[in-house]
Tab-separated table of N, CA and C in Angstrom:
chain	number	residue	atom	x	y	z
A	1	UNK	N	-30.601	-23.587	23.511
A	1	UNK	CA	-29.761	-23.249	22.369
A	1	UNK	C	-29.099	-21.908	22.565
A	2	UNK	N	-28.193	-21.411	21.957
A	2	UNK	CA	-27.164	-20.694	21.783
A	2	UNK	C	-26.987	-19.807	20.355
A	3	UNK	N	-27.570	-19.033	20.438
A	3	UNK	CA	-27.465	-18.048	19.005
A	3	UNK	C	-26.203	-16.909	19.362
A	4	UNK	N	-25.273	-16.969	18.399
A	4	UNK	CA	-24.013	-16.266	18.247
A	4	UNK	C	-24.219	-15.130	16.590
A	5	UNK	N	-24.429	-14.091	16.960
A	5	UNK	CA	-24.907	-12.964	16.013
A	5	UNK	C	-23.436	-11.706	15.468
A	6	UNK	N	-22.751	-12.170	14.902
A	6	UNK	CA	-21.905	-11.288	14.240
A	6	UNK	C	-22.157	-9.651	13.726
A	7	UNK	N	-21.547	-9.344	13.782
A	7	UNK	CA	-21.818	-7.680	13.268
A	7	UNK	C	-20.556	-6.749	12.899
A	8	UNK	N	-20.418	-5.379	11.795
A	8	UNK	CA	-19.736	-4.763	11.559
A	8	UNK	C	-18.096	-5.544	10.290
A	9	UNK	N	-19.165	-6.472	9.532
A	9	UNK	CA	-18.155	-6.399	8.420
A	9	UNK	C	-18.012	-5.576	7.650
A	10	UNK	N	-17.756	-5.824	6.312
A	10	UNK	CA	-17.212	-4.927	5.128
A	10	UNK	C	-16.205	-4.674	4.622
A	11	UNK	N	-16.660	-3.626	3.693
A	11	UNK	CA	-15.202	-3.069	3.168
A	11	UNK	C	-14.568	-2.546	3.512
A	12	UNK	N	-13.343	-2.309	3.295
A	12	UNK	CA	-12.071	-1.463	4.098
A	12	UNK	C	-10.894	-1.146	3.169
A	13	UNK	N	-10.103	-0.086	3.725
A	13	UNK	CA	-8.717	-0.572	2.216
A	13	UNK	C	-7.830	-0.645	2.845
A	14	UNK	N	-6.796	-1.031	2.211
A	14	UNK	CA	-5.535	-1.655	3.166
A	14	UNK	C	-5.234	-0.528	3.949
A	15	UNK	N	-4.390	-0.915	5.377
A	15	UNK	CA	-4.081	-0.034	6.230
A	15	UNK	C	-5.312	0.327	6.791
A	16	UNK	N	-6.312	0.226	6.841
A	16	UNK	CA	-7.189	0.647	7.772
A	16	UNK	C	-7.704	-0.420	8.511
A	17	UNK	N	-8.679	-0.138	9.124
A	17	UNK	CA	-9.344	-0.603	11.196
A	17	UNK	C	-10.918	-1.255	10.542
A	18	UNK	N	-10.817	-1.764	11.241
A	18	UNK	CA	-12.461	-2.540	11.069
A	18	UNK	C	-12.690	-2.959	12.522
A	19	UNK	N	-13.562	-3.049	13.213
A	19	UNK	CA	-14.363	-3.992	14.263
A	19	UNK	C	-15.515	-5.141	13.771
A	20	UNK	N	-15.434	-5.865	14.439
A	20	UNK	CA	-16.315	-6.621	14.451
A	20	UNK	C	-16.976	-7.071	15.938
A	21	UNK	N	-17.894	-7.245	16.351
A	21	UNK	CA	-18.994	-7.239	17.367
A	21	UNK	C	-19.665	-9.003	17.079
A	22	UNK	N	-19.439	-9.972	18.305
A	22	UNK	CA	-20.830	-11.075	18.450
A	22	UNK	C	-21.316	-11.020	19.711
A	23	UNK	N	-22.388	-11.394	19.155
A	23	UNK	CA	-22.960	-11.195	20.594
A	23	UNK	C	-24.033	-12.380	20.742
A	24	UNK	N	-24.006	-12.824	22.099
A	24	UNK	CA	-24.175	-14.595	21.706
A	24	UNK	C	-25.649	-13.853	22.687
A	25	UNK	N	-26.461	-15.053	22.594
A	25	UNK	CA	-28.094	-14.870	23.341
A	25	UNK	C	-28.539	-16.343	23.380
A	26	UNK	N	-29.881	-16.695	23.822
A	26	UNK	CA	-30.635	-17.453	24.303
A	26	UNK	C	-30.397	-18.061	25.280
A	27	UNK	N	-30.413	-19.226	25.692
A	27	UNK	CA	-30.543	-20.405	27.042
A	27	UNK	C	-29.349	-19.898	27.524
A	28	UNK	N	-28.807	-19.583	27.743
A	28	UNK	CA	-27.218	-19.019	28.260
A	28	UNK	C	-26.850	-20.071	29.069
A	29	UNK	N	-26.468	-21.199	29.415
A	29	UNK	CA	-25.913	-21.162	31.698
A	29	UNK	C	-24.727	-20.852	31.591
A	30	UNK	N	-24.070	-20.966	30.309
A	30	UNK	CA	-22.299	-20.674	30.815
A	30	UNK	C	-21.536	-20.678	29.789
A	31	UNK	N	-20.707	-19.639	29.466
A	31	UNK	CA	-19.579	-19.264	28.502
A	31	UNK	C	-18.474	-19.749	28.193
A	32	UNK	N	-17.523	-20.688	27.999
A	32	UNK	CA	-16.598	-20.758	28.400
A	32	UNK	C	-16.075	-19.622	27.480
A	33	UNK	N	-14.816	-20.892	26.481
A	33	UNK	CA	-14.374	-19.826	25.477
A	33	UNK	C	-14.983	-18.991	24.725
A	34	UNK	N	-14.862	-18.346	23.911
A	34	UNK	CA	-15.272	-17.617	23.105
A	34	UNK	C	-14.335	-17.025	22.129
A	35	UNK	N	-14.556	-16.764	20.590
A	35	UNK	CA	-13.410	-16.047	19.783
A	35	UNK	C	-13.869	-15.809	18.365
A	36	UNK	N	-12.939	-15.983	17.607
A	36	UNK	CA	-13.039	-15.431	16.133
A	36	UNK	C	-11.638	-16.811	15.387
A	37	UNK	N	-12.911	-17.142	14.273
A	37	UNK	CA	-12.177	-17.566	13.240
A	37	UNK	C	-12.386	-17.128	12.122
A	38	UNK	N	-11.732	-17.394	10.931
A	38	UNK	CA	-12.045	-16.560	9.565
A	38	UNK	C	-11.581	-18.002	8.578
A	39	UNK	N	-12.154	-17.243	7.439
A	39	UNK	CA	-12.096	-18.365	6.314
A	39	UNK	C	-11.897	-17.855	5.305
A	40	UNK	N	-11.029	-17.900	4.471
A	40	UNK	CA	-10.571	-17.243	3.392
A	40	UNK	C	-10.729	-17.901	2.161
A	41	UNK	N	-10.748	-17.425	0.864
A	41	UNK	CA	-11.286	-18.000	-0.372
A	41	UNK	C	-10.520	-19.393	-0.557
A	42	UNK	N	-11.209	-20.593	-0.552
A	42	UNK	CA	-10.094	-21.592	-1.380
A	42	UNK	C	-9.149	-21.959	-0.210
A	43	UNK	N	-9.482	-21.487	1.312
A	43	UNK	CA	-8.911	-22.045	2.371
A	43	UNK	C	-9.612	-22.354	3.650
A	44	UNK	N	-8.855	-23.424	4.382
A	44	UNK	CA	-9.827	-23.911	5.211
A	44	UNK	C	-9.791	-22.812	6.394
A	45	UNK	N	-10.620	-22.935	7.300
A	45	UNK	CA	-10.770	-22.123	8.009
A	45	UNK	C	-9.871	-21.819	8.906
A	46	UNK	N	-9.343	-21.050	9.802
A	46	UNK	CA	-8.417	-20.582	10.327
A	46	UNK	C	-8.315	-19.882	12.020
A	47	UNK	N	-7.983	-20.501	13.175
A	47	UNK	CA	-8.417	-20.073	14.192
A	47	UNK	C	-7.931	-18.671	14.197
A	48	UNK	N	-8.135	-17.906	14.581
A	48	UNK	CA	-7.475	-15.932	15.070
A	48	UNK	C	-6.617	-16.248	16.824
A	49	UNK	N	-8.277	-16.402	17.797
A	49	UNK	CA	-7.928	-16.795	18.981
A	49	UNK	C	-9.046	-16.774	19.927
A	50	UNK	N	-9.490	-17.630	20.733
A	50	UNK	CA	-10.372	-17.669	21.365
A	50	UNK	C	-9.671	-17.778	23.001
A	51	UNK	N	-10.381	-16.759	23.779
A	51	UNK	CA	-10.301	-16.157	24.987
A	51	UNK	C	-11.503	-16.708	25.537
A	52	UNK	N	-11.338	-17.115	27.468
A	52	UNK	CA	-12.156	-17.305	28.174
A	52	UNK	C	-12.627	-15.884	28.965
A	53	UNK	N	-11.350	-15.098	29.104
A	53	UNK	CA	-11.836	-13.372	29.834
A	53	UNK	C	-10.652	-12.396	29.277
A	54	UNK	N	-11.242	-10.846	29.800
A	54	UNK	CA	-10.250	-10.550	29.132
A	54	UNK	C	-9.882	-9.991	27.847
A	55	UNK	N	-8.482	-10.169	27.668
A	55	UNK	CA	-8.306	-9.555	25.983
A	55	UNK	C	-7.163	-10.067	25.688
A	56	UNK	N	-7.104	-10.820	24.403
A	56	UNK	CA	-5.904	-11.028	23.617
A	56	UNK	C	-5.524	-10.290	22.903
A	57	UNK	N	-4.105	-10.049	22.281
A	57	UNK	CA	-3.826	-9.059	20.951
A	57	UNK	C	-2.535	-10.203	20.514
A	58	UNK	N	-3.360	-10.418	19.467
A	58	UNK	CA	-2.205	-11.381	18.268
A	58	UNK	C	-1.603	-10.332	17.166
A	59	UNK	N	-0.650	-10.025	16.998
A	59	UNK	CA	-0.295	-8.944	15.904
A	59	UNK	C	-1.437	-7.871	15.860
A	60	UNK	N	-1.884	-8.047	15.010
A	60	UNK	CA	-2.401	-6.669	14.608
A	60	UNK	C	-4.176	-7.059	15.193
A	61	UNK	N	-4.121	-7.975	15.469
A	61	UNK	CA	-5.739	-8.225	16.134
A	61	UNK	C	-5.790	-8.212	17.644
A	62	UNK	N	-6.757	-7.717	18.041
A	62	UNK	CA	-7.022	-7.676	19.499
A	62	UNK	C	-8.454	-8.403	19.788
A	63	UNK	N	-8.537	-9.009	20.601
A	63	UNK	CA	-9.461	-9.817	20.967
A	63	UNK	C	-10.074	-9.753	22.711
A	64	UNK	N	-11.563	-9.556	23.014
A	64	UNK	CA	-11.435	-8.541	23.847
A	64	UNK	C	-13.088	-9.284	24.113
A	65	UNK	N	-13.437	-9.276	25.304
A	65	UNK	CA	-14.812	-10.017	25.520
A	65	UNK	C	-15.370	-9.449	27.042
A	66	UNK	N	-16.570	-8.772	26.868
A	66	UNK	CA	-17.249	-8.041	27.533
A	66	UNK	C	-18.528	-9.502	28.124
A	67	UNK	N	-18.056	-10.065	29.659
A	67	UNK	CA	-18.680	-11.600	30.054
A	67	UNK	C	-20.258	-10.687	30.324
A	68	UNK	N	-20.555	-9.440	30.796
A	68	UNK	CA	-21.968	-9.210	31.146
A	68	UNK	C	-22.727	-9.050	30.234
A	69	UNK	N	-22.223	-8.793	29.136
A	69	UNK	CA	-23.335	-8.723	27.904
A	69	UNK	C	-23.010	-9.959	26.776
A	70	UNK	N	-22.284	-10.623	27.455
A	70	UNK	CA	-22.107	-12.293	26.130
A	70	UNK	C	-21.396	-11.413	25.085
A	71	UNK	N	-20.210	-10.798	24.563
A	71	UNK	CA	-20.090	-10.071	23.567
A	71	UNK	C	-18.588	-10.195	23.839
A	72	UNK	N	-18.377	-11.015	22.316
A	72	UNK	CA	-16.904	-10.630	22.032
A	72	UNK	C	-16.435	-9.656	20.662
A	73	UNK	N	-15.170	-9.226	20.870
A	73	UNK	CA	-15.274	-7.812	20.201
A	73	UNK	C	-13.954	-8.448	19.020
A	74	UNK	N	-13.735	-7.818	17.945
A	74	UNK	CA	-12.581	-8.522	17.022
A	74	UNK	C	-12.029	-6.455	16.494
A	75	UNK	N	-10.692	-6.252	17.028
A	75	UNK	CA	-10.529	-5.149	16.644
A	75	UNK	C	-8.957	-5.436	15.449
A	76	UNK	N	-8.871	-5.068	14.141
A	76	UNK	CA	-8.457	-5.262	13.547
A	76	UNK	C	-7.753	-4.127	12.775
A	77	UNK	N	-6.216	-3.744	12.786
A	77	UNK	CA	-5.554	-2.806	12.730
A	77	UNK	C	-4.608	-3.462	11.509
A	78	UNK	N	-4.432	-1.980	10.450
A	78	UNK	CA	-3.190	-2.339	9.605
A	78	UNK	C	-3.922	-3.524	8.455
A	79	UNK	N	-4.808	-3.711	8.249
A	79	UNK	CA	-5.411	-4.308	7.513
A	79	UNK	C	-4.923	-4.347	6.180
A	80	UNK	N	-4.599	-5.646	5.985
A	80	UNK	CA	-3.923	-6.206	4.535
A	80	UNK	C	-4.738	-6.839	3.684
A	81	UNK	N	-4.470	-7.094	2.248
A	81	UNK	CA	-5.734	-7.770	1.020
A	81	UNK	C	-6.154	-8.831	1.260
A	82	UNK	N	-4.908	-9.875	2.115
A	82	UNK	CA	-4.930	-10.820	2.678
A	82	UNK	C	-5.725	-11.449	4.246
A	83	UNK	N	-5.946	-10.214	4.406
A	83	UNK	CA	-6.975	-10.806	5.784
A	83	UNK	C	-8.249	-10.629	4.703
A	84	UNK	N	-9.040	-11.054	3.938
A	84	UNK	CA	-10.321	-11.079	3.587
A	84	UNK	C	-10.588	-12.160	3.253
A	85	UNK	N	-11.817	-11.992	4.456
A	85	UNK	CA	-11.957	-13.710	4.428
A	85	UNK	C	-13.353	-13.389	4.808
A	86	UNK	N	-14.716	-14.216	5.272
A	86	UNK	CA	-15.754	-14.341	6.333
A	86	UNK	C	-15.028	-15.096	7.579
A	87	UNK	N	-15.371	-13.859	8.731
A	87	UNK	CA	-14.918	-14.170	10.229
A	87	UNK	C	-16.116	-14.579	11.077
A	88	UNK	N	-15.939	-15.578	11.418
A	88	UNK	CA	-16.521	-16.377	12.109
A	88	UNK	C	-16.700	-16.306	13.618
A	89	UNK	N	-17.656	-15.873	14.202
A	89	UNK	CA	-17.791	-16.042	16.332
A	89	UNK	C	-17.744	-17.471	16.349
A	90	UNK	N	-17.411	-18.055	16.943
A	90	UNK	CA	-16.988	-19.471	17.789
A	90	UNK	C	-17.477	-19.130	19.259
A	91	UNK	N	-17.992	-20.041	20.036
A	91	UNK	CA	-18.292	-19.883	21.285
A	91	UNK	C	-18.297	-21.766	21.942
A	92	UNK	N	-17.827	-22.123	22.871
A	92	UNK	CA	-18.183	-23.017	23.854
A	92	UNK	C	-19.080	-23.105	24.884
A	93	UNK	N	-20.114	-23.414	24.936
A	93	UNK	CA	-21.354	-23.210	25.939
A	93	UNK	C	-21.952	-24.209	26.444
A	94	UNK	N	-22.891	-23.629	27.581
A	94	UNK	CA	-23.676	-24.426	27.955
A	94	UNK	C	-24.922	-23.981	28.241
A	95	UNK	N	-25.708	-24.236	27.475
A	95	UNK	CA	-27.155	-24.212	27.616
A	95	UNK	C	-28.283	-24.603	27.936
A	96	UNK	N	-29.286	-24.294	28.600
A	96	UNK	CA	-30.457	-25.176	29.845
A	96	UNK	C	-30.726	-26.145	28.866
A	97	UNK	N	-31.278	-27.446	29.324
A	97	UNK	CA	-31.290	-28.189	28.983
A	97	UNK	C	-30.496	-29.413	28.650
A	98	UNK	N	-29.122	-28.469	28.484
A	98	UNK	CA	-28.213	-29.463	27.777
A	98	UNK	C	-26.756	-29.709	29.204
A	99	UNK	N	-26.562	-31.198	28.996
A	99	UNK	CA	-25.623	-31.242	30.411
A	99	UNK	C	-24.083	-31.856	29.878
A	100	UNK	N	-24.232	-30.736	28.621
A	100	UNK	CA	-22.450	-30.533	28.368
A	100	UNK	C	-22.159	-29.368	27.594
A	101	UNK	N	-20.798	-28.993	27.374
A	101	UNK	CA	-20.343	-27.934	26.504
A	101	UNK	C	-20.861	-27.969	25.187
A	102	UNK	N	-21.258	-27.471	24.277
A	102	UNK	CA	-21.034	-27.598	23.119
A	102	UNK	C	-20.518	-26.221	22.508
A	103	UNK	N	-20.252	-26.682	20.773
A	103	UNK	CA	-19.166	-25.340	20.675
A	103	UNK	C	-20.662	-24.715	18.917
A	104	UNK	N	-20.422	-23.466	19.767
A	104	UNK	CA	-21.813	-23.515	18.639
A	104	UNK	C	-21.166	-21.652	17.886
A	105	UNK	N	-21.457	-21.237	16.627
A	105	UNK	CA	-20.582	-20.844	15.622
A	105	UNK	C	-21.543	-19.899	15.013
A	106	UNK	N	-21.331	-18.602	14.854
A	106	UNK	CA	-21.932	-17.478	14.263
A	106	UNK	C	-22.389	-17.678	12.629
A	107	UNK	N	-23.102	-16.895	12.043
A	107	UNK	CA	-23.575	-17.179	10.412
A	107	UNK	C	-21.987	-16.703	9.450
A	108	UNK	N	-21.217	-16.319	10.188
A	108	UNK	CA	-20.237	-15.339	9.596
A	108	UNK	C	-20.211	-13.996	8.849
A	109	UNK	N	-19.213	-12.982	9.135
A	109	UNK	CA	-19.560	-11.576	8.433
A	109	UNK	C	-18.215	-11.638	7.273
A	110	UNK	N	-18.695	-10.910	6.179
A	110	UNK	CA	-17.725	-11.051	5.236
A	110	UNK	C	-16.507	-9.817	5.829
A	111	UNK	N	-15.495	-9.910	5.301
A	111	UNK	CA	-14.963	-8.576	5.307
A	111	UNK	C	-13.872	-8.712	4.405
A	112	UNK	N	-14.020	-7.694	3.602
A	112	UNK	CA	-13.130	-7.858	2.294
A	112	UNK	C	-11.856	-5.998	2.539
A	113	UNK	N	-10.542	-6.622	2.063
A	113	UNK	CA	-9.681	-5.466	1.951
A	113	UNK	C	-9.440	-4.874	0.800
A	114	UNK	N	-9.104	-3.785	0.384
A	114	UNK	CA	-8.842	-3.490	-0.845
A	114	UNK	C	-7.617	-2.965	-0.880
A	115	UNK	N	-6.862	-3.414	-2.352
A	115	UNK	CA	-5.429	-2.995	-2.623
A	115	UNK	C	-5.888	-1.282	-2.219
């Protein structure tokens, strides 16, 4: 199995920076993708972007994954009322025992903006 552990939500007020930190553990054999989705009140959930290495930057998000420590990073700039949602780690893996990918999904961290 595959435990994906979120970290560094909260509050924030508009215009400001937040990080967020997952960091995946157990049976490990192999990573593929990895990323961030979010879910916002009264909406379905919403991909950001999931990266195999590397770093993405979608507008104002950067997306950024450190492969030696299983850890993808969510850096979030310019922060609007409208990004508050619970953001979600997503990961594709493969784990001993098991002889396929599966896509296995963090508890989610809230993070709320303020006018």
């Amino acid at each position: 199995q595959v435990q994906l552990v979120e970290s560094g939500g909260g509050l924030v007020q508009a215009g400001g920076s937040l990080g967020l930190s997952c960091a995946a553990s157990g049976s490990i054999v192999s990573m593929n993708s990895i990323g961030w989705y979010r879910q916002a009140p009264g909406k379905q959930r919403e991909l950001l972007a999931t990266i195999t290495r590397g770093a993405s930057t979608k507008g104002r998000f950067t997306i950024s994954r450190d492969n030696a420590k299983n850890t993808v990073y969510l850096q979030m700039n310019s922060l609007k009322p409208e990004d508050t949602a619970v953001y979600y780690c997503y990961a594709r893996g493969l784990s001993s025992g098991s002889a396929y990918f599966q896509d296995y999904w963090g508890q989610g961290t809230q993070v709320t903006v303020s006018a």
